[in-house]
PDB file of C-alpha atoms in Angstrom:
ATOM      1  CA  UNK L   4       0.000   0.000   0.000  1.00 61.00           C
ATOM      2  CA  UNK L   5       1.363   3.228  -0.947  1.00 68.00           C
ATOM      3  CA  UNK L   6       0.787   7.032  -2.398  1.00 68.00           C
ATOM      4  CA  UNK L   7       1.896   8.289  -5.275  1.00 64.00           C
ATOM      5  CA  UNK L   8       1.705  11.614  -4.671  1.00 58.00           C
ATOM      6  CA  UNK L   9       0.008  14.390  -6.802  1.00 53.00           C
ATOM      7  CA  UNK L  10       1.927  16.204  -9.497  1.00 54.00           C
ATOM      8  CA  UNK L  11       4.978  14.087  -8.620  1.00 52.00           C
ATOM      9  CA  UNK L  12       7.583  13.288 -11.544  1.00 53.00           C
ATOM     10  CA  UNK L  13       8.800   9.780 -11.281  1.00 53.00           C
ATOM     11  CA  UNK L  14       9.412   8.880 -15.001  1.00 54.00           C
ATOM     12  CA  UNK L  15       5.962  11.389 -16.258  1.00 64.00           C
ATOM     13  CA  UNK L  16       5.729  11.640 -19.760  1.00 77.00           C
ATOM     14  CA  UNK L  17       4.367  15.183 -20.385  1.00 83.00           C
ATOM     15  CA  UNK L  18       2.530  14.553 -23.289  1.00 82.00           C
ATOM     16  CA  UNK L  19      -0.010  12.274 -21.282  1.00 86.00           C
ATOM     17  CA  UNK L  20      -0.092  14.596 -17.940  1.00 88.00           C
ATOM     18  CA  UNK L  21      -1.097  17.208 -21.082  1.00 89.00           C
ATOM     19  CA  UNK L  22      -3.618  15.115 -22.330  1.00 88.00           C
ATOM     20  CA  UNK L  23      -5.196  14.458 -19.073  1.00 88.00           C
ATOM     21  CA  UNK L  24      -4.930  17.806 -18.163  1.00 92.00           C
ATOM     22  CA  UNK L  25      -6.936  18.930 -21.211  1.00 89.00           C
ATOM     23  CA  UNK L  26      -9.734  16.587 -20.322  1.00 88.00           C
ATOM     24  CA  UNK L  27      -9.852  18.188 -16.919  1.00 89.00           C
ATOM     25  CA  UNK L  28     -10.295  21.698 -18.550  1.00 90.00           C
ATOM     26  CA  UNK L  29     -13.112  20.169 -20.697  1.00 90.00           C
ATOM     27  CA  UNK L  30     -14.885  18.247 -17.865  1.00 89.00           C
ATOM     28  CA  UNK L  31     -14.823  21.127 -16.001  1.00 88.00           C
ATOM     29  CA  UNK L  32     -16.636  23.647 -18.647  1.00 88.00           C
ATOM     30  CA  UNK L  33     -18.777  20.663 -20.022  1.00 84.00           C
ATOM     31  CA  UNK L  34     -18.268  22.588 -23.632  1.00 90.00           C
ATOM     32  CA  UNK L  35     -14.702  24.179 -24.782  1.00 90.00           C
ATOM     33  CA  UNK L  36     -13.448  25.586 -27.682  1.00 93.00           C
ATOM     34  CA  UNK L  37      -9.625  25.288 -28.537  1.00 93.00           C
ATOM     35  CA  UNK L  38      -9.213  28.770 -27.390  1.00 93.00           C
ATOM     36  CA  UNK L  39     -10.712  28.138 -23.707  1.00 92.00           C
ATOM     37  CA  UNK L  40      -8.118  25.185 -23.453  1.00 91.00           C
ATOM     38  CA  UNK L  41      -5.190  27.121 -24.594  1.00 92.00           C
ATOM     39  CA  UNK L  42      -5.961  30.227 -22.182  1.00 92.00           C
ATOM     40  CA  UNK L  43      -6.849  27.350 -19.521  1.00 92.00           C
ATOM     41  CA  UNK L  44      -3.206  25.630 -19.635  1.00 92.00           C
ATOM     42  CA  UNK L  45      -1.419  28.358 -20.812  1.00 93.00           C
ATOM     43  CA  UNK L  46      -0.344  26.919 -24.239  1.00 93.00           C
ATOM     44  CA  UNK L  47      -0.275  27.553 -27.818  1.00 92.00           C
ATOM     45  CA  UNK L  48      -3.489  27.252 -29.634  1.00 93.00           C
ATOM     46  CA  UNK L  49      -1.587  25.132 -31.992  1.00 92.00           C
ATOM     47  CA  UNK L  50      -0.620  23.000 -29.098  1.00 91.00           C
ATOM     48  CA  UNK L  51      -4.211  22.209 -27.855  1.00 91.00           C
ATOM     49  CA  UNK L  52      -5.909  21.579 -31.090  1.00 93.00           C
ATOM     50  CA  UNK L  53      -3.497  19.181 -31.390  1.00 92.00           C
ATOM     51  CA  UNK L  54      -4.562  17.236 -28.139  1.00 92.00           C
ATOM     52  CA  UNK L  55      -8.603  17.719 -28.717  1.00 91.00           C
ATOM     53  CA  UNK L  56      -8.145  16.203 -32.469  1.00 92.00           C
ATOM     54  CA  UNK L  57      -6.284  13.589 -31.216  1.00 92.00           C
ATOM     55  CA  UNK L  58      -9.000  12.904 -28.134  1.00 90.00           C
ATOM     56  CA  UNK L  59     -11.530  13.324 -30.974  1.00 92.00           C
ATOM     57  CA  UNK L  60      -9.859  10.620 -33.215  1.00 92.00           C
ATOM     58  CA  UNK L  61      -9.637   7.899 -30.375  1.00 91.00           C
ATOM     59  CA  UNK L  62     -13.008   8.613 -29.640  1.00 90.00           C
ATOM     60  CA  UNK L  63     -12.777  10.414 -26.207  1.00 90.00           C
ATOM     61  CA  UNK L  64     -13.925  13.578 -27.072  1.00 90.00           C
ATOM     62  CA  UNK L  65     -16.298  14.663 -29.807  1.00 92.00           C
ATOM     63  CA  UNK L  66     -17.229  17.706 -31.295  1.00 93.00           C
ATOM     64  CA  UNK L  67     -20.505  19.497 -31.863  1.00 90.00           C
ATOM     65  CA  UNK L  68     -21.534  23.415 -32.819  1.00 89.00           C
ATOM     66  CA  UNK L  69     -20.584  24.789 -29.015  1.00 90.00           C
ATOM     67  CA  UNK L  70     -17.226  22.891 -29.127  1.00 93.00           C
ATOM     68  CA  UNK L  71     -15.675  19.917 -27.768  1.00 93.00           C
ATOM     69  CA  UNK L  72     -17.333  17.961 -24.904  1.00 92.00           C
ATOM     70  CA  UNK L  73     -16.135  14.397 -23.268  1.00 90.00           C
ATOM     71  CA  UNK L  74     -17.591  11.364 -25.049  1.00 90.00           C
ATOM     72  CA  UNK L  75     -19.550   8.469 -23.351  1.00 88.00           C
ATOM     73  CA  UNK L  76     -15.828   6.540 -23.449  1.00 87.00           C
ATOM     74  CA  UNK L  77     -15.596   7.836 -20.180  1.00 84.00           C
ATOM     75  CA  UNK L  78     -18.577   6.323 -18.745  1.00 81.00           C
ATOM     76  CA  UNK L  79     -18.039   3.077 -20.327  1.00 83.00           C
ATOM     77  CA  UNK L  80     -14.362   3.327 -18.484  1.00 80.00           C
ATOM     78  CA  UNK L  81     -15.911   4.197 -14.996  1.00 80.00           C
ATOM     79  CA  UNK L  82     -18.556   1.270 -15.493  1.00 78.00           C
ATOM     80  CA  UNK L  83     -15.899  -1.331 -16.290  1.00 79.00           C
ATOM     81  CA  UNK L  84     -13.902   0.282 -13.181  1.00 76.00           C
ATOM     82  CA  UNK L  85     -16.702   0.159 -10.952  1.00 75.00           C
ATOM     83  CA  UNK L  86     -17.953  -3.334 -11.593  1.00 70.00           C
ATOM     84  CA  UNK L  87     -14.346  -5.124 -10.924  1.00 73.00           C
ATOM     85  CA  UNK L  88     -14.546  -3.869  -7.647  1.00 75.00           C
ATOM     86  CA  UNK L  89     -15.876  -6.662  -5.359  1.00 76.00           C
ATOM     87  CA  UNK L  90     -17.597  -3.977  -3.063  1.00 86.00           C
ATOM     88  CA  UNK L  91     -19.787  -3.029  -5.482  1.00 87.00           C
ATOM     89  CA  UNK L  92     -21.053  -6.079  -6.685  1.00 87.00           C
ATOM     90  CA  UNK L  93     -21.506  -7.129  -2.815  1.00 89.00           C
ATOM     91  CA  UNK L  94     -23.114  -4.224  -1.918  1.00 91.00           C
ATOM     92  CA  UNK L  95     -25.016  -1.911  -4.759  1.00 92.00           C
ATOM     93  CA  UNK L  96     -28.698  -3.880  -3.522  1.00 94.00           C
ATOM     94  CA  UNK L  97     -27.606  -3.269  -0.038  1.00 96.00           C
ATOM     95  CA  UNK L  98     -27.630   0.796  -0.699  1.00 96.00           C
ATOM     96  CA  UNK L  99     -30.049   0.616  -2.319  1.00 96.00           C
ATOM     97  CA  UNK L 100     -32.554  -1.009   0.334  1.00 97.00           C
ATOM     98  CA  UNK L 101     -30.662   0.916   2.872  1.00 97.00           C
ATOM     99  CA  UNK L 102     -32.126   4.494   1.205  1.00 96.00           C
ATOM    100  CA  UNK L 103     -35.244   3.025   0.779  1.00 96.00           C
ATOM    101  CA  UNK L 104     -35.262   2.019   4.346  1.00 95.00           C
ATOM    102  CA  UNK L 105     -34.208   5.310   6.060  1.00 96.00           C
ATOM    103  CA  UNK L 106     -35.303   7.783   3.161  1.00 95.00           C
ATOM    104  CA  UNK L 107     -31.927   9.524   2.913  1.00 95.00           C
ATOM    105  CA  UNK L 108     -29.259   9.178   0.902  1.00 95.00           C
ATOM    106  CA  UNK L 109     -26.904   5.819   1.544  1.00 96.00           C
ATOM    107  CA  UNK L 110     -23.288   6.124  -0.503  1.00 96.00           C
ATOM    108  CA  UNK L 111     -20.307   3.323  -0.390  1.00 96.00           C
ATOM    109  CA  UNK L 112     -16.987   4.547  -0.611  1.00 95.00           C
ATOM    110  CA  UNK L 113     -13.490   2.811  -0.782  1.00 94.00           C
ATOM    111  CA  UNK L 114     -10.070   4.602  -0.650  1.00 95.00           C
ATOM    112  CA  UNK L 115      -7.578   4.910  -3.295  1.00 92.00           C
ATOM    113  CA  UNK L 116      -3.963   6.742  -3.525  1.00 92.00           C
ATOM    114  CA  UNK L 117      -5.081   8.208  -0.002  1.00 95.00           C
ATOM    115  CA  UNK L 118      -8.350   9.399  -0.776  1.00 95.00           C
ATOM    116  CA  UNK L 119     -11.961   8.523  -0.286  1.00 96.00           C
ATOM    117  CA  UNK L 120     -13.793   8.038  -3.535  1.00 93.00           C
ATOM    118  CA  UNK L 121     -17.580   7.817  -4.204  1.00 93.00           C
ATOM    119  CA  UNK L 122     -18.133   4.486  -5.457  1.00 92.00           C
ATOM    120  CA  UNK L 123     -22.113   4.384  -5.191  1.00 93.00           C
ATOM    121  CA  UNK L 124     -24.938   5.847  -4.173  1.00 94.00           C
ATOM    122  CA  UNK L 125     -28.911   5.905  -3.770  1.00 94.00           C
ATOM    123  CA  UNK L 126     -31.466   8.104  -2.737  1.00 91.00           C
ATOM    124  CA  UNK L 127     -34.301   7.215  -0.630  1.00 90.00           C
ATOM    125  CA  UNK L 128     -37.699   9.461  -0.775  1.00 87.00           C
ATOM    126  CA  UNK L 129     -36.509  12.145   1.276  1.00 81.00           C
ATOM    127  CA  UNK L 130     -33.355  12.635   0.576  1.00 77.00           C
ATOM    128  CA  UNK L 131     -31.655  15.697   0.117  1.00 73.00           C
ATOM    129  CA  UNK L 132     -29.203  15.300  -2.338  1.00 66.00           C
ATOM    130  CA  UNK L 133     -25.003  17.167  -1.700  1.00 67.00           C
ATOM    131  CA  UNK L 134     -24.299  17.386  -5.545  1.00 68.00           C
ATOM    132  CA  UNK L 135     -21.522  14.557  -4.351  1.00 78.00           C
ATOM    133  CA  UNK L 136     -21.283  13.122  -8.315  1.00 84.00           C
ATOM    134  CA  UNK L 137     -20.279   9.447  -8.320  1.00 86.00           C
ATOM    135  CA  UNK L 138     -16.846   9.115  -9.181  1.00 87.00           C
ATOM    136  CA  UNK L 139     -15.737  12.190  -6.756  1.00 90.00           C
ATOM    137  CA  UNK L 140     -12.331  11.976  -4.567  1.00 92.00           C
ATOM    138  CA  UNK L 141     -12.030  13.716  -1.784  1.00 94.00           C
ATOM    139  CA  UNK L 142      -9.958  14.283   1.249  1.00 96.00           C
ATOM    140  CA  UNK L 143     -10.212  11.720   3.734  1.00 96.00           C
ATOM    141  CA  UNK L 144     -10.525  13.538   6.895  1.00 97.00           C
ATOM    142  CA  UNK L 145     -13.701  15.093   5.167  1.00 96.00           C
ATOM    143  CA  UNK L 146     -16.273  12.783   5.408  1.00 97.00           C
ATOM    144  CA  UNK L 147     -17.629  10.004   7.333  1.00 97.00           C
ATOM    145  CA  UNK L 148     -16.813   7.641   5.101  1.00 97.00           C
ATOM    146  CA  UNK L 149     -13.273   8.569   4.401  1.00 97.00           C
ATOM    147  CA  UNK L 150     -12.436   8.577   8.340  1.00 98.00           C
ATOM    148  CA  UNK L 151     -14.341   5.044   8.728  1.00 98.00           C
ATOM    149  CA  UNK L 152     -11.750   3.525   6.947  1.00 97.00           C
ATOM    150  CA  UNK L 153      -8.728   5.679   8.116  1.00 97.00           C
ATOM    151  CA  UNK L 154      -9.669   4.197  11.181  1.00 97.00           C
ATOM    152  CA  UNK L 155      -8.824   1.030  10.672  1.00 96.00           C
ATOM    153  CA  UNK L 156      -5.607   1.510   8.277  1.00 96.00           C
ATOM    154  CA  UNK L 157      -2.192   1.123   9.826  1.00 94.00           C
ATOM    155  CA  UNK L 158      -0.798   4.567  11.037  1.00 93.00           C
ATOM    156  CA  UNK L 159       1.981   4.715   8.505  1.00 95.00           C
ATOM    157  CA  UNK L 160       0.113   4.696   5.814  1.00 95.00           C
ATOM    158  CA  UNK L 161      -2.564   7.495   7.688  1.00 95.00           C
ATOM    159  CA  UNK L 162       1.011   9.639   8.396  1.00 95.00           C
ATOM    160  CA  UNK L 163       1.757   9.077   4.277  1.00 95.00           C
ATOM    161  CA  UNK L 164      -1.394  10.204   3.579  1.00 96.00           C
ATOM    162  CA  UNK L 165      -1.384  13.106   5.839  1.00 96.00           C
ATOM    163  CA  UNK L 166       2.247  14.044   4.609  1.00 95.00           C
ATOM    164  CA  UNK L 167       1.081  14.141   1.085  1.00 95.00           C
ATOM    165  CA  UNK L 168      -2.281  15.839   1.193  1.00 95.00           C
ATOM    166  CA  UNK L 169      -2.186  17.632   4.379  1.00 96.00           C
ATOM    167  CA  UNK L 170      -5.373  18.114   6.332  1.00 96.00           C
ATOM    168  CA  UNK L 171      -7.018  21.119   4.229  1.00 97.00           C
ATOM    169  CA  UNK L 172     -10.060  22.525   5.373  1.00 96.00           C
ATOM    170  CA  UNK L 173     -13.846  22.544   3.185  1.00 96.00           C
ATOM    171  CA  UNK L 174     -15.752  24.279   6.391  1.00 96.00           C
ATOM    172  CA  UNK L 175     -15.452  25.552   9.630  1.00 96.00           C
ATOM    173  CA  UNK L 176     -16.340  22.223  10.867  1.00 97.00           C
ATOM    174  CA  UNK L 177     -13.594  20.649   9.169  1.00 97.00           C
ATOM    175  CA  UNK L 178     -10.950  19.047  11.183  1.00 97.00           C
ATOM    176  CA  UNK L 179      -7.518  20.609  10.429  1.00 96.00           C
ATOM    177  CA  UNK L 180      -5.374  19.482  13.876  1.00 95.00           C
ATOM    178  CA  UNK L 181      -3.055  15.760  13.691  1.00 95.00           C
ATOM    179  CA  UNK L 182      -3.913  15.060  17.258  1.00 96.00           C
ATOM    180  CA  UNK L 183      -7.878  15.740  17.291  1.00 96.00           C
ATOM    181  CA  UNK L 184      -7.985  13.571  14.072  1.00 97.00           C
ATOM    182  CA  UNK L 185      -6.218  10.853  15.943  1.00 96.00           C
ATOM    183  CA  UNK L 186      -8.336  10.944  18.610  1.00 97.00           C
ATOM    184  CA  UNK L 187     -11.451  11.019  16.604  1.00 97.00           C
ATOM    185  CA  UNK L 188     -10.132   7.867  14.621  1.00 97.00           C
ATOM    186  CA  UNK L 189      -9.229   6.320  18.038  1.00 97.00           C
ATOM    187  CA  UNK L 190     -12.878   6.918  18.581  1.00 97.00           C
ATOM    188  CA  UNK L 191     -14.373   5.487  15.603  1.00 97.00           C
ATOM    189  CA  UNK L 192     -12.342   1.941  15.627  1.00 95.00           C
ATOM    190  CA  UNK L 193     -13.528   1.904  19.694  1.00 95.00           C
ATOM    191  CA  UNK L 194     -17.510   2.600  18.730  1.00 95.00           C
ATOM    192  CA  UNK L 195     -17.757   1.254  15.209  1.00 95.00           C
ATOM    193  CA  UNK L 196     -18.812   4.264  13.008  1.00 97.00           C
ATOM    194  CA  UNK L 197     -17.737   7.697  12.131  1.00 98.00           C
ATOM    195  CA  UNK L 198     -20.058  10.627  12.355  1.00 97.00           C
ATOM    196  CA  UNK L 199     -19.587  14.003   9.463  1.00 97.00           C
ATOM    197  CA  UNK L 200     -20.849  16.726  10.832  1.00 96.00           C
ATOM    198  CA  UNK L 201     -21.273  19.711   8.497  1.00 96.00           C
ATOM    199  CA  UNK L 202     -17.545  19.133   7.602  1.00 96.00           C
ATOM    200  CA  UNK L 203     -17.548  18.941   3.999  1.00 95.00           C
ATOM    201  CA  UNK L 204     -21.099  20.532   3.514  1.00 94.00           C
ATOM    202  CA  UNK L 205     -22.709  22.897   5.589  1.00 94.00           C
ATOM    203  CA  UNK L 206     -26.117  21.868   6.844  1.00 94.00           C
ATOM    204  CA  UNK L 207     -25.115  17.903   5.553  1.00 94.00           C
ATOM    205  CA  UNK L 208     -24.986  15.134   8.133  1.00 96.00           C
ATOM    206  CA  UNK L 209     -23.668  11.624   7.910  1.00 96.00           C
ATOM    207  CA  UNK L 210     -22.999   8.116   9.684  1.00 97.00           C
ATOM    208  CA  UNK L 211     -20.786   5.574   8.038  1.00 98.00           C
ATOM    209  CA  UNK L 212     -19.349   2.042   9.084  1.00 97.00           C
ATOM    210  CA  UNK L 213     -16.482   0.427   7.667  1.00 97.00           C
ATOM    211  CA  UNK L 214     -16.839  -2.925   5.555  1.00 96.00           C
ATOM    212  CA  UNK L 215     -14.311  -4.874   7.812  1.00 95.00           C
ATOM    213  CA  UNK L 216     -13.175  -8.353   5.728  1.00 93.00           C
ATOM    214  CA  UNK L 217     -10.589 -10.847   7.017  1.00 91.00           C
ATOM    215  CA  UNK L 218      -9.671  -8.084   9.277  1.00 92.00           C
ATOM    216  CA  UNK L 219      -9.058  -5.972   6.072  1.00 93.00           C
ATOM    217  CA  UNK L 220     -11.119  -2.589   5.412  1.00 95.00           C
ATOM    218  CA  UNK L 221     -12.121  -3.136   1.823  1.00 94.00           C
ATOM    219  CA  UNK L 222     -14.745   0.494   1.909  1.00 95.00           C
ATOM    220  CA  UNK L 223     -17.643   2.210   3.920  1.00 97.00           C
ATOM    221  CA  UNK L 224     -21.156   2.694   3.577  1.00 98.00           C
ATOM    222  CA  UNK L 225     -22.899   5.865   4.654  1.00 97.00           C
ATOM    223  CA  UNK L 226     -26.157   7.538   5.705  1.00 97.00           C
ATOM    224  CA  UNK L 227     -26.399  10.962   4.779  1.00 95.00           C
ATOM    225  CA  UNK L 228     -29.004  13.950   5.199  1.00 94.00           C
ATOM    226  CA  UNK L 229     -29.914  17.342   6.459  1.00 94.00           C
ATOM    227  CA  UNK L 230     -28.110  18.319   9.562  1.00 94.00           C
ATOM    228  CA  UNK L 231     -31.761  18.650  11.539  1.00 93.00           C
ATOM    229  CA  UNK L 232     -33.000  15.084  10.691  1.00 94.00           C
ATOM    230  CA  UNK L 233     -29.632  13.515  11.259  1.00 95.00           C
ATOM    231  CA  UNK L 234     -29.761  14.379  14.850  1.00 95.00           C
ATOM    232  CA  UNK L 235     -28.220  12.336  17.585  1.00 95.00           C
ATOM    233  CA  UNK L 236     -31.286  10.864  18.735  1.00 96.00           C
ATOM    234  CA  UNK L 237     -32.521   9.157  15.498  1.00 96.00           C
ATOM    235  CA  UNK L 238     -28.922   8.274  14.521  1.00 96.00           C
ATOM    236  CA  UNK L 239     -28.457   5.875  17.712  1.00 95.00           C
ATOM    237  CA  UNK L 240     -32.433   5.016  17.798  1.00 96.00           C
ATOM    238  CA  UNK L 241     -33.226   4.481  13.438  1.00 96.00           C
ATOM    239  CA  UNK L 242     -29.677   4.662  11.609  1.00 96.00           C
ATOM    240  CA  UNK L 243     -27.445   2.676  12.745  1.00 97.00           C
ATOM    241  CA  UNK L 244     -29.513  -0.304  13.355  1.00 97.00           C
ATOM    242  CA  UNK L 245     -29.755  -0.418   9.837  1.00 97.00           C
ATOM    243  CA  UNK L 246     -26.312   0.663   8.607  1.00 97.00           C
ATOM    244  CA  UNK L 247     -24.647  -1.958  10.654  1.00 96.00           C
ATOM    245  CA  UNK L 248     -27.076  -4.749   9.032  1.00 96.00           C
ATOM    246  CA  UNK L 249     -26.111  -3.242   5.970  1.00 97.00           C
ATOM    247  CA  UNK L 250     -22.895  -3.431   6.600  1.00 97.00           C
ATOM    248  CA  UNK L 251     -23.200  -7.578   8.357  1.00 95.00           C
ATOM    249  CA  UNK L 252     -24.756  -8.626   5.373  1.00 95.00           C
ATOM    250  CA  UNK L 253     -22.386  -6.740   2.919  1.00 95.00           C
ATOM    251  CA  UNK L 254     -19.413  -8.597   4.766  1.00 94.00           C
ATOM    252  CA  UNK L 255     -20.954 -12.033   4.702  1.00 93.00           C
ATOM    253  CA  UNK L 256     -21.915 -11.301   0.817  1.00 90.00           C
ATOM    254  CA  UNK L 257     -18.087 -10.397   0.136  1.00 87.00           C
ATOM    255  CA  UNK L 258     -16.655 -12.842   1.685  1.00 82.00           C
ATOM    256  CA  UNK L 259     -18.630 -15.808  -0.271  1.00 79.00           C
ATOM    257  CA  UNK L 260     -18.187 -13.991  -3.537  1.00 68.00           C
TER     258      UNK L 260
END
């Protein structure tokens, strides 16, 4: 287990990191012209029509009136991604029923490179909905999910990832000191579950338990929702009786698969 750290050289070849760094300037505007990636990067016109017509011609971008846009390539490549993970497979009906079941939102998340990525998700009737888009890394120390499985990862590898991302902030709530995050993971791996509260969304809520494996953390499922219906109260009373038969059957599912 290791991190290889953002932006680090190690043998890059720049015309991929290029590439990859024009589809990040296209994902992020949806619609580009070859003069919006240029300005975006900093490089020749010349330069960046050269990576969108190459895109084009492999098929991973196309090309309509308003510009350039990412092709479905993408999606078929996150699909293929998603369904080798054993997780998913052992747990997508599981989220599903567990949304349905508590009317919020219910999300499984696994860690990769020292970050907590959004593997699934389902809404239940009354959920209230983070714009959290499948797919979506984020810091660790953000979320509930994210610290349900720092807590059971071996301290180096919490110290690597701490040394490489730090412990940046996304609210006020947001836990920013070593020591209180130790103590909250110390916390966690003593009660079972991780509580988010309002630190990576104001007003946003959220429980998760770790999917624990031949003593291996292989993700996290979560229960998320508005700050005032996630209260303390219905968390110990509704929540986590079902989140931790979520998580019991996900387990036994995984480990027969």
């Amino acid at each position: 287990m290791g991190i290889t750290e953002p932006g680090a050289d190690d043998g890059a070849i720049g015309a991929v990191e290029r590439a990859f760094a024009v589809v990040g300037v296209v994902r992020e505007h949806v619609t580009v012209r070859i003069d919006d990636v240029a300005t975006a990067l900093d490089i020749p016109t010349s330069t960046a029509h050269s990576h969108l017509a190459t895109l084009e011609s492999i098929g991973y971008v196309v090309q309509g009136e308003d510009g350039y846009r990412l092709s479905c390539r993408f999606l078929r490549d996150g699909v293929a991604v998603r369904q080798r993970r054993n997780v998913f497979g052992a747990t997508r009906a599981e989220i599903e029923a567990l949304a349905e079941s508590t009317g919020e939102v219910a999300n499984l998340g696994v860690e990769e490179n020292g970050q907590r990525v959004l593997l699934y998700q389902a809404e239940g009737t009354e959920a209230v909905y983070d714009n959290a888009p499948i797919g979506e890394h984020t810091e660790m120390h953000w979320t509930a999910l994210g610290k349900a499985i720092l807590a059971h990862l071996p301290a180096e590898y919490i110290d690597e990832v701490v040394d490489t991302y730090g412990m940046p902030r996304a609210t006020r709530h947001t836990i920013t000191d070593r020591d209180r995050l130790d103590s909250e993971l110390a916390r966690i791996e003593d009660r079972g579950y991780a509580v988010e509260d309002e630190e990576r969304r104001e007003g946003i809520r959220s429980v998760a338990s770790p999917i624990v494996v031949d003593g291996r953390v292989v993700g996290s499922i979560s229960v998320s929702g508005p700050k005032a219906r996630l209260d303390d109260e219905r968390i110990e009373a509704e929540i986590l009786p079902e989140l931790r038969n979520t998580v019991n059957v996900v387990e036994v599912k995984y480990a027969y698969e």
